[in-house]
XYZ file of C-alpha atoms in Angstrom:
307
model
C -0.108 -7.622 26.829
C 0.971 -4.178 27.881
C 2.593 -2.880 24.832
C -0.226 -5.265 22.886
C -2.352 -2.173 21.215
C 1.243 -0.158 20.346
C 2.355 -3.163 18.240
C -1.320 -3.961 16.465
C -1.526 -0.334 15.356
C 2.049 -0.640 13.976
C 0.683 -3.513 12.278
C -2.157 -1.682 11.257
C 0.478 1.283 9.771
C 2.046 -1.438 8.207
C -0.447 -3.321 6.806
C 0.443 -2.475 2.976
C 3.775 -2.916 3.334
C 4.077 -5.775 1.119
C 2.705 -3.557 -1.756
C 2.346 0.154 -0.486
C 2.105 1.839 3.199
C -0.491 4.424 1.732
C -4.189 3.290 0.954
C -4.411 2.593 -3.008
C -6.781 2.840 -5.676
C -6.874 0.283 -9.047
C -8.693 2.784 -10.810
C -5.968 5.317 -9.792
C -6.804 7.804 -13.011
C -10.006 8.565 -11.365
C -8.650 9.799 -7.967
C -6.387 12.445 -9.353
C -5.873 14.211 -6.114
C -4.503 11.454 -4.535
C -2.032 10.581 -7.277
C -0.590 14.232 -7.958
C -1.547 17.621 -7.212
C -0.692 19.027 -10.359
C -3.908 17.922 -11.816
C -5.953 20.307 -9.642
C -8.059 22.515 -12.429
C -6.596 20.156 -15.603
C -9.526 19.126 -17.068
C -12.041 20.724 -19.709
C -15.010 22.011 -18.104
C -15.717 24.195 -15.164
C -16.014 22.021 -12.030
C -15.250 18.490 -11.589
C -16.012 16.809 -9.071
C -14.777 13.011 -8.412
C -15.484 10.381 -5.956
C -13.978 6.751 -5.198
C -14.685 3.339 -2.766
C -12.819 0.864 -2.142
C -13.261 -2.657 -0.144
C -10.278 -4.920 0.270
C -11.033 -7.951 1.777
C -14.691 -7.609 2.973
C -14.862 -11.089 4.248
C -12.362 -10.367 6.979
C -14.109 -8.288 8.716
C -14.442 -5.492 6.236
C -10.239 -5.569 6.826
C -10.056 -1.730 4.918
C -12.715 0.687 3.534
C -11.171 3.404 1.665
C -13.587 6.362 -0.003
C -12.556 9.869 -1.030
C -14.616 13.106 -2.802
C -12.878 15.681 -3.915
C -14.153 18.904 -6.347
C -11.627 20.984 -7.971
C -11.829 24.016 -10.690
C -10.273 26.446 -12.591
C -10.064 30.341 -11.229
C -8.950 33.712 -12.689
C -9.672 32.330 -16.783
C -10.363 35.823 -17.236
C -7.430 37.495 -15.428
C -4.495 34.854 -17.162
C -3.027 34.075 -20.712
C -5.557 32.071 -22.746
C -3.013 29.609 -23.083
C -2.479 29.134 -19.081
C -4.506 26.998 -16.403
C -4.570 27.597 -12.477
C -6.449 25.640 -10.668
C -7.862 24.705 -6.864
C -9.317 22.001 -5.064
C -10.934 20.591 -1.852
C -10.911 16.717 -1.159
C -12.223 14.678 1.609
C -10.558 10.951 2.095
C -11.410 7.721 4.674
C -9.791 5.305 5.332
C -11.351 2.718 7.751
C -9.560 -0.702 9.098
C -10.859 -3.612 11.239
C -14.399 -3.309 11.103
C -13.760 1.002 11.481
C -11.780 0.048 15.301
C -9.040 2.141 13.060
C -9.817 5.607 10.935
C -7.787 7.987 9.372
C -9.584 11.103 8.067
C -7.700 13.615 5.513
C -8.883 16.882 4.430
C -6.488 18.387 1.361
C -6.272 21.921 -0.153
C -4.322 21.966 -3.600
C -3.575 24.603 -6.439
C -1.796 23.893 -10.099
C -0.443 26.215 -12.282
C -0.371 25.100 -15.472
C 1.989 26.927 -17.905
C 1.316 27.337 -22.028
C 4.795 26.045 -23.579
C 2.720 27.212 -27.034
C -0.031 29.768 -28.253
C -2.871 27.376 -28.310
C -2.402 25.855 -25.104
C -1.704 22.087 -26.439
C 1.230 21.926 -24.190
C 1.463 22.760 -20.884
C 4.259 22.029 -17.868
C 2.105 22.119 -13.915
C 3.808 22.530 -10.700
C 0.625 21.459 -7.390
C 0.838 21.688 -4.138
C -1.473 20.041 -1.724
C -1.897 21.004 1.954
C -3.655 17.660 4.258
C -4.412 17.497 7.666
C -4.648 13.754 8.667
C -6.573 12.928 11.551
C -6.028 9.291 13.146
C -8.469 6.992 15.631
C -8.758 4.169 17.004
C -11.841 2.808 19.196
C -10.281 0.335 21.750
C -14.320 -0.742 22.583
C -13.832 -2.155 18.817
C -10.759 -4.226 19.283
C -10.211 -7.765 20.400
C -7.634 -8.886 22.692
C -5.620 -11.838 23.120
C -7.437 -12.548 26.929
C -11.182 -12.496 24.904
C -10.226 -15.770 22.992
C -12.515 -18.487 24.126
C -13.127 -21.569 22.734
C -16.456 -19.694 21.106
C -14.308 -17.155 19.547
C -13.565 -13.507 21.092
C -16.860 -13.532 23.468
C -14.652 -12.814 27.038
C -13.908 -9.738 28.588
C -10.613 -7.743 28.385
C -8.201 -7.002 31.174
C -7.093 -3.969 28.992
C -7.368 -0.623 30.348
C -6.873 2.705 28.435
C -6.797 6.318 29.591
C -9.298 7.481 26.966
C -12.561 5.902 25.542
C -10.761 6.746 21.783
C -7.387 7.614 20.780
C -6.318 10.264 18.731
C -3.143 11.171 16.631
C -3.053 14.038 14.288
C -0.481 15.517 11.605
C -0.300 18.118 8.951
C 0.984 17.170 5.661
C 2.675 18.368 2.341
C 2.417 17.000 -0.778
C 3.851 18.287 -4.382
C 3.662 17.141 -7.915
C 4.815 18.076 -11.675
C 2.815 17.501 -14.885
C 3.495 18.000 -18.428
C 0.686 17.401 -21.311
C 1.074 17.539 -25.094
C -2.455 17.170 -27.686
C -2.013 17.819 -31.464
C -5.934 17.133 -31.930
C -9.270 17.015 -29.590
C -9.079 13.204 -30.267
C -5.835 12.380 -28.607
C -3.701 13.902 -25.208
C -0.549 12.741 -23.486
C 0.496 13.157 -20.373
C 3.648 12.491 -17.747
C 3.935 13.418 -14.236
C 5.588 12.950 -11.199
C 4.804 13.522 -7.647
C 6.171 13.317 -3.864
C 3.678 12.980 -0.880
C 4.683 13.040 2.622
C 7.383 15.390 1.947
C 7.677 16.907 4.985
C 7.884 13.317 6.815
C 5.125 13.847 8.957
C 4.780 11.563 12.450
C 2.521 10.007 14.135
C 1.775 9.468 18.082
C -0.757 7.663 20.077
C -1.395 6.526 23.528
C 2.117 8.109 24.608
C 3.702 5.603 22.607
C 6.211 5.247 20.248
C 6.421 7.526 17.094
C 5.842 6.345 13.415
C 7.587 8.630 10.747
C 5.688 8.690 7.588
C 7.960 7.899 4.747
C 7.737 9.840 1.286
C 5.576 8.141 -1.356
C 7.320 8.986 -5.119
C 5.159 8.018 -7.713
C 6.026 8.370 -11.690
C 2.782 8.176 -13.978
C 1.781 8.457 -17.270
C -0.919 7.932 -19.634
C -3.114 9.637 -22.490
C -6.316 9.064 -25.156
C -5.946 8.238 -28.825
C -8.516 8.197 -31.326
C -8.323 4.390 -32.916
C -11.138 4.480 -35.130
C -14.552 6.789 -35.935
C -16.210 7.153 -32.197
C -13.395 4.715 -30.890
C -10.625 6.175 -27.932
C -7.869 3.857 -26.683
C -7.334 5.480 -22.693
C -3.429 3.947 -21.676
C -2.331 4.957 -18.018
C 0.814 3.156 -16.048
C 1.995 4.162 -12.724
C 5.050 2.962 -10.419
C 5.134 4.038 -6.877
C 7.637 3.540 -4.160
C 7.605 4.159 -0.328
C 10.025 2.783 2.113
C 11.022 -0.517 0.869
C 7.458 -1.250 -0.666
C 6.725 -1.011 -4.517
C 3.982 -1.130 -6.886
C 3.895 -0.947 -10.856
C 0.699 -0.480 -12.434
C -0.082 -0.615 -16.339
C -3.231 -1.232 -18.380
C -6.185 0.576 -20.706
C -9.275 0.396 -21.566
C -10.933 0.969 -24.954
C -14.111 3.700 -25.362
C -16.886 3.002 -27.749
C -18.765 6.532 -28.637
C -22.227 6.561 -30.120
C -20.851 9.908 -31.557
C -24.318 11.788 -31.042
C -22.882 15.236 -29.911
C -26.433 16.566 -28.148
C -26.548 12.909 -26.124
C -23.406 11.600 -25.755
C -22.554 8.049 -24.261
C -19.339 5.973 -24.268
C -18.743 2.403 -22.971
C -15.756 1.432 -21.656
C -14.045 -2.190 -21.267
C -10.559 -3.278 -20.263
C -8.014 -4.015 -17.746
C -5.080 -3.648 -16.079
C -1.938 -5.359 -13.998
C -0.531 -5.088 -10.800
C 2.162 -6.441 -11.607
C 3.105 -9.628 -9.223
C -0.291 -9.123 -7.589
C -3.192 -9.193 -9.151
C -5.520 -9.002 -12.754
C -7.663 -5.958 -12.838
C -10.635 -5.940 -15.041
C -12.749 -2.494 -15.767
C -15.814 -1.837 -16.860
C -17.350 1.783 -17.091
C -19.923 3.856 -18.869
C -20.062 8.071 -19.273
C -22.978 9.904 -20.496
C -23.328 13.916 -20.797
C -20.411 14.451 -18.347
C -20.626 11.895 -15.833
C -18.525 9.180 -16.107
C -18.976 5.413 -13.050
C -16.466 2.918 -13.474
C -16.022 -0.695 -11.625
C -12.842 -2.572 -11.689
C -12.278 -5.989 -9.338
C -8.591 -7.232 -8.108
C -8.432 -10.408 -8.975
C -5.214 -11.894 -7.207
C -2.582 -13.851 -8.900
C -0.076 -13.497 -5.860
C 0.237 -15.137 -2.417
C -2.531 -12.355 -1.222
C -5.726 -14.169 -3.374
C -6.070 -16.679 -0.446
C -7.235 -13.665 1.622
Protein backbone atom coordinates (compact mmCIF):
# COMPACT_ATOMS: atom_id res chain seq x y z
CA UNK A 1 0.00 0.00 0.00
CA UNK A 2 2.87 2.36 0.59
CA UNK A 3 3.92 3.22 -2.84
CA UNK A 4 -0.14 2.72 -3.70
CA UNK A 5 -0.89 6.66 -4.59
CA UNK A 6 2.78 6.91 -6.64
CA UNK A 7 1.62 4.09 -8.96
CA UNK A 8 -2.32 5.35 -9.39
CA UNK A 9 -1.07 8.79 -10.41
CA UNK A 10 1.31 7.10 -12.90
CA UNK A 11 -1.71 5.47 -14.01
CA UNK A 12 -3.47 8.53 -14.04
CA UNK A 13 -0.31 10.14 -16.36
CA UNK A 14 -0.80 7.28 -18.33
CA UNK A 15 -4.18 6.99 -18.79
CA UNK A 16 -4.19 7.91 -22.71
CA UNK A 17 -1.55 5.94 -23.48
CA UNK A 18 -3.35 3.64 -25.64
CA UNK A 19 -4.26 6.65 -27.91
CA UNK A 20 -2.38 9.87 -26.63
CA UNK A 21 -0.67 10.89 -23.10
CA UNK A 22 -1.99 14.57 -23.64
CA UNK A 23 -5.82 15.39 -23.12
CA UNK A 24 -7.52 15.49 -26.77
CA UNK A 25 -10.15 17.20 -28.49
CA UNK A 26 -12.47 15.53 -31.60
CA UNK A 27 -13.28 18.82 -32.68
CA UNK A 28 -9.51 19.63 -32.66
CA UNK A 29 -9.96 22.69 -35.44
CA UNK A 30 -11.73 24.57 -32.83
CA UNK A 31 -9.01 24.50 -30.09
CA UNK A 32 -6.28 26.00 -32.19
CA UNK A 33 -4.04 26.81 -29.33
CA UNK A 34 -3.77 23.53 -28.27
CA UNK A 35 -2.98 22.05 -31.67
CA UNK A 36 -0.23 24.69 -32.84
CA UNK A 37 0.84 27.98 -31.85
CA UNK A 38 1.29 29.30 -35.12
CA UNK A 39 -2.33 30.03 -35.40
CA UNK A 40 -2.21 32.72 -32.69
CA UNK A 41 -3.71 36.05 -34.63
CA UNK A 42 -4.59 33.80 -38.09
CA UNK A 43 -7.94 34.47 -38.47
CA UNK A 44 -10.03 37.42 -40.13
CA UNK A 45 -11.37 39.67 -37.64
CA UNK A 46 -10.02 41.45 -34.65
CA UNK A 47 -10.37 39.20 -31.58
CA UNK A 48 -11.32 35.69 -31.38
CA UNK A 49 -12.01 34.19 -28.74
CA UNK A 50 -12.63 30.19 -28.49
CA UNK A 51 -13.75 27.84 -25.91
CA UNK A 52 -14.04 23.85 -25.66
CA UNK A 53 -15.54 20.82 -23.10
CA UNK A 54 -15.02 17.70 -23.11
CA UNK A 55 -16.48 14.51 -21.04
CA UNK A 56 -15.00 11.10 -21.63
CA UNK A 57 -16.63 8.56 -19.92
CA UNK A 58 -19.12 10.36 -17.57
CA UNK A 59 -20.56 7.19 -16.28
CA UNK A 60 -17.34 6.26 -14.55
CA UNK A 61 -17.25 8.61 -12.35
CA UNK A 62 -16.92 11.60 -14.61
CA UNK A 63 -13.32 9.51 -15.46
CA UNK A 64 -11.89 13.08 -17.36
CA UNK A 65 -13.32 16.63 -17.80
CA UNK A 66 -11.29 18.58 -20.11
CA UNK A 67 -12.35 22.54 -20.90
CA UNK A 68 -10.11 25.29 -22.25
CA UNK A 69 -10.77 29.34 -23.26
CA UNK A 70 -8.43 30.97 -24.92
CA UNK A 71 -8.65 34.75 -26.82
CA UNK A 72 -6.05 35.66 -29.22
CA UNK A 73 -5.57 38.83 -31.74
CA UNK A 74 -3.68 40.53 -34.08
CA UNK A 75 -1.22 43.64 -32.91
CA UNK A 76 0.89 46.30 -34.70
CA UNK A 77 -1.59 46.05 -38.30
CA UNK A 78 -0.61 49.49 -38.53
CA UNK A 79 3.15 49.33 -37.83
CA UNK A 80 3.77 45.94 -40.42
CA UNK A 81 3.54 45.13 -44.25
CA UNK A 82 -0.11 44.85 -45.29
CA UNK A 83 0.69 41.58 -46.44
CA UNK A 84 2.10 40.31 -42.84
CA UNK A 85 0.19 38.95 -39.62
CA UNK A 86 1.60 38.91 -35.90
CA UNK A 87 -0.35 37.78 -33.55
CA UNK A 88 -0.83 37.02 -29.48
CA UNK A 89 -2.79 35.05 -27.27
CA UNK A 90 -3.84 34.06 -23.68
CA UNK A 91 -5.49 30.55 -23.00
CA UNK A 92 -6.73 28.94 -19.93
CA UNK A 93 -7.01 24.84 -19.99
CA UNK A 94 -8.51 22.01 -17.24
CA UNK A 95 -8.14 19.05 -17.14
CA UNK A 96 -9.96 17.13 -14.31
CA UNK A 97 -9.73 13.11 -13.60
CA UNK A 98 -11.57 10.83 -11.12
CA UNK A 99 -14.37 12.74 -10.06
CA UNK A 100 -11.65 16.16 -9.97
CA UNK A 101 -9.34 13.83 -7.02
CA UNK A 102 -6.75 14.75 -10.07
CA UNK A 103 -6.35 18.47 -11.85
CA UNK A 104 -3.99 19.86 -14.03
CA UNK A 105 -4.35 23.61 -14.69
CA UNK A 106 -2.35 25.34 -17.76
CA UNK A 107 -2.07 28.91 -18.41
CA UNK A 108 -0.29 29.60 -22.13
CA UNK A 109 1.14 32.83 -23.66
CA UNK A 110 1.74 32.50 -27.56
CA UNK A 111 2.78 34.90 -30.52
CA UNK A 112 2.81 34.03 -34.55
CA UNK A 113 4.39 35.77 -37.09
CA UNK A 114 2.96 35.26 -40.11
CA UNK A 115 5.06 36.15 -43.21
CA UNK A 116 3.47 37.45 -46.87
CA UNK A 117 5.24 34.96 -49.49
CA UNK A 118 3.07 37.46 -52.06
CA UNK A 119 1.68 41.15 -52.31
CA UNK A 120 -1.84 40.36 -51.38
CA UNK A 121 -1.23 38.32 -48.50
CA UNK A 122 -2.87 34.91 -49.96
CA UNK A 123 0.14 33.08 -48.82
CA UNK A 124 1.72 33.20 -45.79
CA UNK A 125 4.57 30.81 -43.88
CA UNK A 126 4.02 31.27 -39.44
CA UNK A 127 6.58 30.36 -36.99
CA UNK A 128 4.43 30.37 -32.79
CA UNK A 129 5.69 29.97 -29.80
CA UNK A 130 3.71 29.22 -26.73
CA UNK A 131 4.93 29.70 -23.14
CA UNK A 132 2.56 27.22 -20.34
CA UNK A 133 2.87 26.90 -16.87
CA UNK A 134 1.17 23.58 -15.81
CA UNK A 135 0.05 23.30 -12.44
CA UNK A 136 -0.79 19.62 -11.08
CA UNK A 137 -3.16 18.34 -7.90
CA UNK A 138 -4.36 15.80 -6.48
CA UNK A 139 -6.89 15.68 -3.36
CA UNK A 140 -6.04 12.41 -1.45
CA UNK A 141 -9.64 13.19 0.70
CA UNK A 142 -11.05 12.31 -3.00
CA UNK A 143 -9.38 9.01 -3.57
CA UNK A 144 -10.30 5.49 -2.66
CA UNK A 145 -8.04 2.98 -1.36
CA UNK A 146 -7.68 -0.59 -1.60
CA UNK A 147 -8.38 -0.97 2.61
CA UNK A 148 -12.04 1.11 1.96
CA UNK A 149 -13.41 -1.90 -0.13
CA UNK A 150 -16.27 -3.41 1.74
CA UNK A 151 -18.68 -5.61 0.66
CA UNK A 152 -21.00 -2.20 0.23
CA UNK A 153 -18.47 -0.72 -1.99
CA UNK A 154 -15.63 1.90 -0.82
CA UNK A 155 -17.65 3.02 2.52
CA UNK A 156 -14.42 2.09 5.14
CA UNK A 157 -11.85 4.20 6.31
CA UNK A 158 -8.24 4.47 4.99
CA UNK A 159 -5.06 3.59 6.80
CA UNK A 160 -3.34 6.07 4.34
CA UNK A 161 -1.54 8.92 5.68
CA UNK A 162 -0.10 11.90 3.67
CA UNK A 163 2.06 14.85 4.70
CA UNK A 164 -0.22 17.41 3.05
CA UNK A 165 -4.10 17.74 2.82
CA UNK A 166 -3.33 18.24 -1.33
CA UNK A 167 -0.43 17.60 -3.42
CA UNK A 168 1.11 19.75 -5.73
CA UNK A 169 3.54 19.41 -8.79
CA UNK A 170 4.30 22.24 -11.06
CA UNK A 171 6.33 22.76 -14.46
CA UNK A 172 6.94 25.36 -17.05
CA UNK A 173 6.56 24.45 -20.57
CA UNK A 174 7.53 25.23 -24.28
CA UNK A 175 5.73 24.63 -27.11
CA UNK A 176 6.45 25.65 -31.01
CA UNK A 177 4.69 25.28 -34.26
CA UNK A 178 4.97 26.15 -38.19
CA UNK A 179 2.08 27.05 -40.54
CA UNK A 180 1.83 27.72 -44.11
CA UNK A 181 -1.64 28.93 -45.88
CA UNK A 182 -2.38 29.45 -49.57
CA UNK A 183 -6.24 31.14 -50.83
CA UNK A 184 -6.69 32.09 -54.54
CA UNK A 185 -10.39 33.36 -53.65
CA UNK A 186 -12.49 34.42 -50.33
CA UNK A 187 -14.38 31.10 -50.99
CA UNK A 188 -11.61 28.64 -50.51
CA UNK A 189 -8.10 28.47 -48.04
CA UNK A 190 -5.56 25.75 -47.46
CA UNK A 191 -3.56 25.15 -44.89
CA UNK A 192 -0.51 22.72 -43.46
CA UNK A 193 1.23 22.86 -40.26
CA UNK A 194 3.27 21.23 -37.95
CA UNK A 195 3.96 21.55 -34.35
CA UNK A 196 6.12 20.16 -31.24
CA UNK A 197 4.79 20.55 -27.59
CA UNK A 198 6.69 19.61 -24.63
CA UNK A 199 9.85 20.53 -26.20
CA UNK A 200 11.73 21.26 -23.45
CA UNK A 201 10.72 17.74 -21.76
CA UNK A 202 9.34 19.14 -18.82
CA UNK A 203 9.00 16.76 -15.39
CA UNK A 204 6.89 16.17 -13.03
CA UNK A 205 7.20 15.44 -9.05
CA UNK A 206 4.84 14.71 -6.31
CA UNK A 207 4.79 13.48 -2.83
CA UNK A 208 8.77 13.09 -3.01
CA UNK A 209 8.27 10.48 -5.40
CA UNK A 210 9.45 9.38 -8.46
CA UNK A 211 9.78 11.76 -11.52
CA UNK A 212 7.64 11.56 -14.78
CA UNK A 213 9.38 13.17 -17.91
CA UNK A 214 6.90 14.58 -20.24
CA UNK A 215 7.54 13.28 -23.67
CA UNK A 216 7.26 15.61 -26.88
CA UNK A 217 3.87 15.52 -28.62
CA UNK A 218 4.59 16.03 -32.76
CA UNK A 219 1.57 16.58 -34.47
CA UNK A 220 1.27 17.10 -38.51
CA UNK A 221 -2.18 18.77 -39.58
CA UNK A 222 -3.85 19.98 -42.34
CA UNK A 223 -7.03 21.12 -43.66
CA UNK A 224 -8.87 24.05 -45.63
CA UNK A 225 -12.58 25.43 -47.06
CA UNK A 226 -13.77 25.10 -50.63
CA UNK A 227 -16.65 26.62 -52.12
CA UNK A 228 -18.81 23.45 -53.64
CA UNK A 229 -21.74 25.16 -54.79
CA UNK A 230 -23.67 28.87 -54.42
CA UNK A 231 -23.75 29.37 -50.35
CA UNK A 232 -22.22 25.75 -50.04
CA UNK A 233 -18.35 25.30 -48.20
CA UNK A 234 -16.83 21.82 -47.92
CA UNK A 235 -14.41 22.38 -44.36
CA UNK A 236 -11.63 19.09 -44.70
CA UNK A 237 -9.15 18.91 -41.63
CA UNK A 238 -6.84 15.59 -40.81
CA UNK A 239 -4.39 15.42 -38.09
CA UNK A 240 -1.77 12.62 -36.93
CA UNK A 241 -0.12 12.98 -33.63
CA UNK A 242 2.51 10.98 -31.91
CA UNK A 243 3.93 10.94 -28.30
CA UNK A 244 5.98 8.26 -26.79
CA UNK A 245 4.84 5.10 -28.26
CA UNK A 246 1.09 6.33 -28.51
CA UNK A 247 -0.55 7.46 -31.89
CA UNK A 248 -3.57 8.98 -33.20
CA UNK A 249 -4.74 9.79 -36.91
CA UNK A 250 -7.62 11.91 -37.33
CA UNK A 251 -9.49 12.74 -40.74
CA UNK A 252 -12.99 13.96 -41.60
CA UNK A 253 -15.24 17.25 -42.82
CA UNK A 254 -18.13 18.65 -42.59
CA UNK A 255 -20.23 20.43 -45.23
CA UNK A 256 -21.65 24.34 -44.58
CA UNK A 257 -24.98 25.36 -45.89
CA UNK A 258 -25.09 29.45 -46.13
CA UNK A 259 -28.36 31.29 -46.37
CA UNK A 260 -26.04 33.81 -48.22
CA UNK A 261 -27.83 36.97 -46.59
CA UNK A 262 -24.65 39.15 -46.04
CA UNK A 263 -26.40 41.68 -43.20
CA UNK A 264 -27.66 38.22 -41.22
CA UNK A 265 -25.59 35.57 -41.91
CA UNK A 266 -26.16 31.85 -40.75
CA UNK A 267 -24.52 28.56 -41.82
CA UNK A 268 -25.37 24.96 -40.76
CA UNK A 269 -22.99 22.54 -40.51
CA UNK A 270 -23.21 18.52 -40.68
CA UNK A 271 -20.57 15.82 -40.89
CA UNK A 272 -18.08 13.62 -39.37
CA UNK A 273 -14.99 12.34 -38.79
CA UNK A 274 -12.61 9.08 -37.86
CA UNK A 275 -10.37 8.19 -35.33
CA UNK A 276 -9.05 5.89 -36.98
CA UNK A 277 -9.10 2.30 -35.01
CA UNK A 278 -11.16 4.05 -32.34
CA UNK A 279 -14.05 5.56 -32.84
CA UNK A 280 -16.95 7.35 -35.45
CA UNK A 281 -17.27 11.01 -34.84
CA UNK A 282 -20.36 12.72 -35.92
CA UNK A 283 -20.65 16.82 -35.93
CA UNK A 284 -23.18 18.97 -35.94
CA UNK A 285 -22.77 22.88 -35.68
CA UNK A 286 -24.41 26.14 -36.51
CA UNK A 287 -22.61 29.96 -36.89
CA UNK A 288 -24.49 33.09 -37.09
CA UNK A 289 -22.93 36.81 -37.30
CA UNK A 290 -19.54 35.56 -35.97
CA UNK A 291 -20.20 33.04 -33.51
CA UNK A 292 -19.86 29.74 -34.44
CA UNK A 293 -21.14 26.18 -31.37
CA UNK A 294 -20.41 22.91 -32.58
CA UNK A 295 -21.24 19.26 -30.95
CA UNK A 296 -19.55 16.17 -32.06
CA UNK A 297 -20.03 12.56 -30.00
CA UNK A 298 -17.23 9.59 -30.06
CA UNK A 299 -18.89 6.87 -30.90
CA UNK A 300 -16.44 3.82 -30.30
CA UNK A 301 -15.72 1.16 -32.76
CA UNK A 302 -12.58 -0.14 -30.74
CA UNK A 303 -12.09 -2.25 -27.58
CA UNK A 304 -12.66 1.27 -25.56
CA UNK A 305 -16.81 1.48 -26.49
CA UNK A 306 -17.43 -1.01 -23.59
CA UNK A 307 -16.32 1.84 -21.28
Amino acid sequence: MRNFLTSLCFLILCAFSVKAQDPHFSQFFSSPLTLNPAFTGKFNGNFRIAGNYRSQWPTINRAYQTSTVSVDFPILKNRIASNDTWGVGLMGYSDKSAAGAVSFNYVSLSTAFHKGLDEEGYQQLGAGFQATYSNMMINPSNLKFEDQLTPFGFTGVTGETFANSTLKSSYLDLNAGLLYTTSTTDRNNMYVGVSVYHINRPKQNFNNGAEFLISPRSTLHAGGYFGVGQNVTLHLSALYTSQAKAHETVAGGAVEFSTGDPYNPFSMYAGGWIRFNDAIIPYVGIEFNSFRLGITYDVNTSVLKTA
